[in-house]
Structure formats: C-alpha cells, structure tokens
C-alpha cells in the first residue's frame, strides 16, 4: 500500500521542524512540491533548504503538482464547477501517486500545521473514503498563530476564555466584533481597520519566522497606518505577503 506523509514543517523558520517531522522526511522517496506562483516559489525555496539540511539520504525525488483552483461558492454553476474540480483533482493526484511504487512513501511538506487552513489532508481523506488504497500519516507542525504569539510574547487566550482563529473575510463580515480576542489569517484587505474606532490592540506579523519577519503591535488606531505602509512596501518588494494578527480588546 502507498503511504502518504502529511508533514507540518512550521510557518517559516526551519528550526520549527520537529524531530518527528525530520524522521518522516527521511522516510520519503518522493516529495510532492506545490507548483506555480511567486508565493509558492518563495515557500518552496524554504522547503528545499529544509530537505538539504535535514534529509541525510539524498535519494529522494521531487515531483511538482498544481492543485486546480476552485470557483467561489456564490458564483453561478457552482455545483457543476465543484464536480469538475473534483474530477481534475482526482486526475492530478492519480498522476502524482503513479510516481510512487505500490509500497512507496510520498510526502507533502505542508506549511505550518496540516490541520489549520490547508486542504491537503481533507483531499487525501476524501480519496481514502472513495476507496483509494492509501495509508496516511499526519505530523503536526508549528502554525502561524503559534509563531505570532511566540514572537509577540503574548498568550492566545485570556484566562478561562476561548481561542478564536478565523479568516479576514469573516472578520470583515463582523464575526469578531463581539469577541474579546481573535486571531485572523488569510486577510488580503486589512479588515482590522474596522476596529480603529475602538480601544482594540493588534499584534501583527508578516513572514513570521523568516529573515524577512516584520512585527508591529499597539492600539489599532495608532499603528494601522504603519502596518499599511510596511505591508505595501514588503508586498511590492517580494511580490507576495503572508501575514497574521491577533485583535484584542482591553480587559
Ligand atoms: C493557507 S493558510 C496556511 C496556514 C498554515 N497551515 C498554518 O498552520 O499556519 C495561509 C495563511 O497562514 C498565515 N501564515 C502562514 N505562514 C505565515 C507566516 N510565516 N507569517 C505570517 N502569516 C503566516 C497567513 O495568514 C496566510 O494567509
């Protein structure tokens, strides 16, 4: 049976790799590398650096893969588009798994942790449920919210409170307005600006864990212009950006 290792590699710093992740990387014959895009090539450079540094047997192969993009849920013909997308996805994965022998071991080096805002594990579990003969192993990694909290030296939860990790789109729709704190990922529109009229503080980080890391913290109303300027400058320089932040209301 083919084995697929879904390895969390941490959100930026190669030192975030766990011993379990390094051991798993040393078992893989093939690494499936996400293809395309400036962001992907930047992240793949970090992945390649990890393979170079931590894999002692250099007999592995790299196989590029591209995940077909999926139409938004609110666009016309969405159901047909999802079926079309699933068919394309299955064809892509079939081609990838053909790269592995019957008992081969392949690995996905998933950014951060594989269980947080990443589709790899869901797709593999769907394929397993659909009858594909696959063994799956998941290795946890240090996620962007953990890296953010460590770099700013803050806890994600207030005493006895829940932790909310959510998306920029949902916060833009007002989801976090009534919460005392929230960690926000996948925000391309700086929706934290909606908290400018409040006393909320922001702990913001871009390219966390990498040599390009940028950190800004303070009341939203005081630092939002600084974040905007640093974000635009960095995005123009790199061609892509990944940032995460926590919004916290005063106690
Ligand atoms: C598709 S999600 C993947 C999250 C990843 N699985 C994790 O555990 O962190 C991508 C989002 O994670 C956040 N992110 C990931 N790495 C980051 C980093 N090094 N610095 C800042 N934000 C990061 C950004 O919000 C980005 O839009």
Coordinates of C-alpha atoms and ligand atoms in Angstrom, one line a residue:
X1 CA 0.0 0.0 0.0
X2 CA 1.2 3.5 -0.8
X3 CA 1.9 5.7 2.3
X4 CA 1.5 9.5 2.3
X5 CA 3.1 11.5 4.9
X6 CA 1.5 14.9 5.6
X7 CA 4.3 16.7 7.3
X8 CA 3.8 20.0 9.1
X9 CA 7.0 22.0 8.5
X10 CA 6.2 25.0 10.7
X11 CA 5.3 28.5 9.5
X12 CA 8.7 29.9 8.3
X13 CA 11.7 29.1 10.5
X14 CA 13.4 25.8 9.6
X15 CA 14.1 25.5 13.3
X16 CA 10.4 25.0 13.8
X17 CA 10.7 21.5 12.3
X18 CA 10.1 18.8 14.9
X19 CA 12.2 15.6 15.3
X20 CA 9.2 13.7 14.2
X21 CA 9.0 15.8 11.0
X22 CA 12.7 15.3 10.3
X23 CA 12.4 11.5 10.8
X24 CA 9.3 11.4 8.5
X25 CA 11.2 13.5 5.8
X26 CA 14.0 10.9 5.9
X27 CA 11.4 8.1 5.1
X28 CA 10.0 9.7 1.9
X29 CA 11.1 8.7 -1.6
X30 CA 9.1 11.4 -3.3
X31 CA 8.3 14.9 -2.1
X32 CA 5.2 16.5 -3.8
X33 CA 6.0 20.2 -4.3
X34 CA 3.2 22.7 -4.9
X35 CA 3.7 24.4 -8.2
X36 CA 3.3 28.0 -9.5
X37 CA 3.2 31.5 -8.2
X38 CA 5.7 33.8 -6.6
X39 CA 4.5 32.9 -3.1
X40 CA 4.8 29.1 -3.8
X41 CA 8.3 29.6 -5.2
X42 CA 9.3 31.6 -2.1
X43 CA 7.9 28.9 0.2
X44 CA 9.4 26.1 -2.0
X45 CA 12.8 27.6 -1.6
X46 CA 12.4 27.3 2.2
X47 CA 11.2 23.6 1.7
X48 CA 14.2 22.8 -0.4
X49 CA 16.5 24.4 2.2
X50 CA 15.0 22.0 4.8
X51 CA 15.5 19.0 2.6
X52 CA 19.1 19.9 2.0
X53 CA 19.7 20.5 5.7
X54 CA 17.8 17.7 7.3
X55 CA 17.5 14.7 4.9
X56 CA 20.5 12.6 5.1
X57 CA 19.7 10.1 2.3
X58 CA 19.7 12.2 -0.9
X59 CA 17.9 9.6 -3.0
X60 CA 14.5 11.3 -2.9
X61 CA 12.8 12.8 -5.9
X62 CA 10.8 16.0 -6.2
X63 CA 7.5 15.9 -8.1
X64 CA 5.7 19.2 -8.8
X65 CA 2.0 19.3 -8.5
X66 CA -0.7 22.0 -9.1
X67 CA -4.0 22.0 -7.3
X68 CA -6.7 23.1 -9.7
X69 CA -8.4 26.3 -8.5
X70 CA -12.0 26.1 -7.3
X71 CA -14.8 28.5 -8.1
X72 CA -16.2 30.6 -5.2
X73 CA -19.4 29.2 -3.6
X74 CA -21.5 32.2 -4.6
X75 CA -20.8 32.0 -8.4
X76 CA -23.3 30.7 -10.9
X77 CA -23.0 27.0 -11.8
X78 CA -21.1 26.3 -8.6
X79 CA -22.3 22.7 -8.2
X80 CA -21.1 21.7 -11.7
X81 CA -17.9 23.5 -11.1
X82 CA -17.2 21.6 -7.9
X83 CA -17.8 18.2 -9.7
X84 CA -15.4 19.4 -12.5
X85 CA -12.9 20.5 -9.9
X86 CA -13.1 17.1 -8.1
X87 CA -12.5 15.3 -11.4
X88 CA -9.5 17.4 -12.2
X89 CA -8.1 17.0 -8.7
X90 CA -8.5 13.2 -8.8
X91 CA -6.7 13.1 -12.2
X92 CA -3.9 15.3 -10.7
X93 CA -3.5 13.0 -7.6
X94 CA -3.7 9.9 -9.7
X95 CA -0.8 11.1 -11.8
X96 CA 1.1 12.1 -8.6
X97 CA 0.6 8.7 -6.9
X98 CA 1.7 6.9 -10.1
X99 CA 5.2 8.4 -9.3
X100 CA 5.2 6.1 -6.2
X101 CA 5.7 2.3 -6.3
X102 CA 3.0 0.1 -5.0
X103 CA 4.5 0.3 -1.5
X104 CA 6.1 3.7 -2.0
X105 CA 6.3 6.5 0.6
X106 CA 5.5 10.1 -0.6
X107 CA 5.4 13.3 1.4
X108 CA 3.7 16.6 1.4
X109 CA 5.6 19.3 3.2
X110 CA 2.7 21.4 4.5
X111 CA 3.3 24.9 5.6
X112 CA 2.7 25.5 9.3
X113 CA 0.4 22.7 10.6
X114 CA -1.6 20.4 8.2
X115 CA -4.7 20.8 10.3
X116 CA -5.1 24.5 10.0
X117 CA -6.4 26.2 6.8
X118 CA -4.8 23.6 4.5
X119 CA -6.7 21.4 2.1
X120 CA -4.1 18.5 1.7
X121 CA -5.4 16.3 4.5
X122 CA -9.0 16.8 3.5
X123 CA -8.4 15.8 -0.1
X124 CA -6.4 12.7 0.9
X125 CA -9.1 11.6 3.4
X126 CA -11.8 12.1 0.7
X127 CA -9.8 9.9 -1.6
X128 CA -9.3 7.3 1.0
X129 CA -13.1 7.3 1.7
X130 CA -13.7 7.0 -2.0
X131 CA -11.8 3.7 -2.0
X132 CA -8.2 4.6 -2.7
X133 CA -5.8 2.2 -1.0
X134 CA -3.7 4.8 0.9
X135 CA -2.1 4.9 4.3
X136 CA -2.0 8.4 5.7
X137 CA 0.2 9.8 8.5
X138 CA -0.1 13.3 9.8
X139 CA 2.8 15.0 11.5
X140 CA 1.9 18.3 13.4
X141 CA 3.8 21.5 12.8
X142 CA 4.1 24.9 14.4
X143 CA 1.3 27.1 12.9
X144 CA 1.3 30.8 12.1
X145 CA -0.8 31.7 15.2
X146 CA 1.7 29.9 17.4
X147 CA 4.6 31.7 15.7
X148 CA 2.8 35.0 16.0
X149 CA 2.1 34.6 19.7
X150 CA 5.7 33.5 20.5
X151 CA 7.2 36.4 18.6
X152 CA 5.0 39.0 20.3
X153 CA 5.3 37.1 23.7
X154 CA 1.5 37.1 24.2
X155 CA -0.9 34.3 25.0
X156 CA -3.7 33.5 22.5
X157 CA -6.3 33.1 25.2
X158 CA -7.4 35.3 28.1
X159 CA -7.8 33.5 31.4
X160 CA -10.7 31.0 31.0
X161 CA -11.6 32.3 27.6
X162 CA -11.9 30.6 24.2
X163 CA -9.4 31.0 21.4
X164 CA -10.9 32.0 18.0
X165 CA -8.9 31.6 14.9
X166 CA -10.7 32.9 11.9
X167 CA -10.4 34.4 8.4
X168 CA -10.2 38.0 7.2
X169 CA -13.4 37.5 5.2
X170 CA -15.4 36.5 8.3
X171 CA -13.9 39.3 10.4
X172 CA -14.8 41.7 7.6
X173 CA -18.4 40.5 8.0
X174 CA -18.4 41.4 11.7
X175 CA -17.7 38.0 13.2
X176 CA -15.1 39.3 15.7
X177 CA -16.9 42.5 16.7
X178 CA -18.3 41.0 19.9
X179 CA -15.3 38.8 20.8
X180 CA -12.6 39.9 23.3
X181 CA -9.9 38.5 21.1
X182 CA -9.4 36.8 17.7
X183 CA -6.5 35.5 15.6
X184 CA -7.0 36.4 11.9
X185 CA -5.5 34.6 8.9
X186 CA -5.9 34.9 5.2
X187 CA -6.7 38.6 5.2
X188 CA -5.9 40.4 2.0
X189 CA -7.9 43.6 2.9
X190 CA -6.6 44.7 6.3
X191 CA -10.0 44.3 7.8
X192 CA -8.6 45.1 11.3
X193 CA -9.1 48.7 10.3
X194 CA -12.8 48.2 11.3
X195 CA -11.5 48.3 14.9
X196 CA -10.0 51.8 14.6
X197 CA -12.9 53.5 16.4
X198 CA -12.4 51.1 19.4
X199 CA -9.7 50.6 22.0
X200 CA -8.7 47.3 20.5
X201 CA -5.0 46.4 20.2
X202 CA -3.4 44.5 17.3
X203 CA -0.4 42.1 17.3
X204 CA 0.6 41.8 13.7
X205 CA 3.3 39.7 12.0
X206 CA 4.3 39.1 8.4
X207 CA 6.7 36.5 7.1
X208 CA 6.9 35.1 10.6
X209 CA 9.9 33.0 11.4
X210 CA 11.8 34.0 8.2
X211 CA 14.6 36.5 7.9
X212 CA 12.1 39.0 6.4
X213 CA 9.8 38.9 9.5
X214 CA 8.0 42.2 10.4
X215 CA 6.3 42.7 13.7
X216 CA 4.0 45.6 14.8
X217 CA 1.9 45.9 17.9
X218 CA -0.2 48.6 19.5
X219 CA -3.6 50.1 19.6
X220 CA -5.2 49.6 16.1
X221 CA -5.9 53.3 15.7
X222 CA -2.3 54.2 16.4
X223 CA -0.5 51.5 14.3
X224 CA -2.8 50.8 11.4
X225 CA -1.1 53.4 9.1
X226 CA 2.3 51.9 10.0
X227 CA 1.1 48.3 9.2
X228 CA -0.4 49.6 5.9
X229 CA 2.9 51.2 4.9
X230 CA 5.1 48.2 5.9
X231 CA 2.7 45.8 4.3
X232 CA 2.6 47.6 0.9
X233 CA 6.4 48.1 0.9
X234 CA 7.0 44.4 1.7
X235 CA 4.4 43.1 -0.8
X236 CA 5.9 45.3 -3.6
X237 CA 9.4 44.0 -2.8
X238 CA 8.6 40.3 -2.5
X239 CA 5.6 40.1 -4.9
X240 CA 3.6 38.3 -2.2
X241 CA 2.9 38.6 1.5
X242 CA 1.6 36.3 4.3
X243 CA 0.5 38.0 7.5
X244 CA -1.4 37.0 10.6
X245 CA -2.6 39.1 13.5
X246 CA -4.4 39.0 16.8
X247 CA -7.0 41.6 17.7
X248 CA -7.6 42.0 21.4
X249 CA -10.0 44.3 23.3
X250 CA -8.9 45.8 26.6
X251 CA -9.9 43.7 29.6
Ligands
LIG1 C1 -3.4 28.7 3.7 S1 -3.1 29.3 5.3 C2 -2.0 28.1 5.9 C3 -1.8 28.1 7.4 C4 -0.8 27.1 7.9 N1 -1.3 25.7 7.7 C5 -0.5 27.3 9.4 O1 -0.6 26.3 10.1 O2 -0.1 28.4 9.8 C6 -2.1 30.7 4.9 C7 -2.2 31.8 5.9 O3 -1.4 31.5 7.0 C8 -0.9 32.7 7.6 N2 0.6 32.5 7.6 C9 1.2 31.3 7.3 N3 2.6 31.4 7.5 C10 2.8 32.7 7.9 C11 3.9 33.4 8.3 N4 5.1 32.9 8.3 N5 3.8 34.7 8.7 C12 2.5 35.2 8.8 N6 1.4 34.6 8.4 C13 1.5 33.3 8.0 C14 -1.3 33.8 6.7 O4 -2.4 34.4 7.3 C15 -1.6 33.1 5.4 O5 -2.6 33.9 4.7

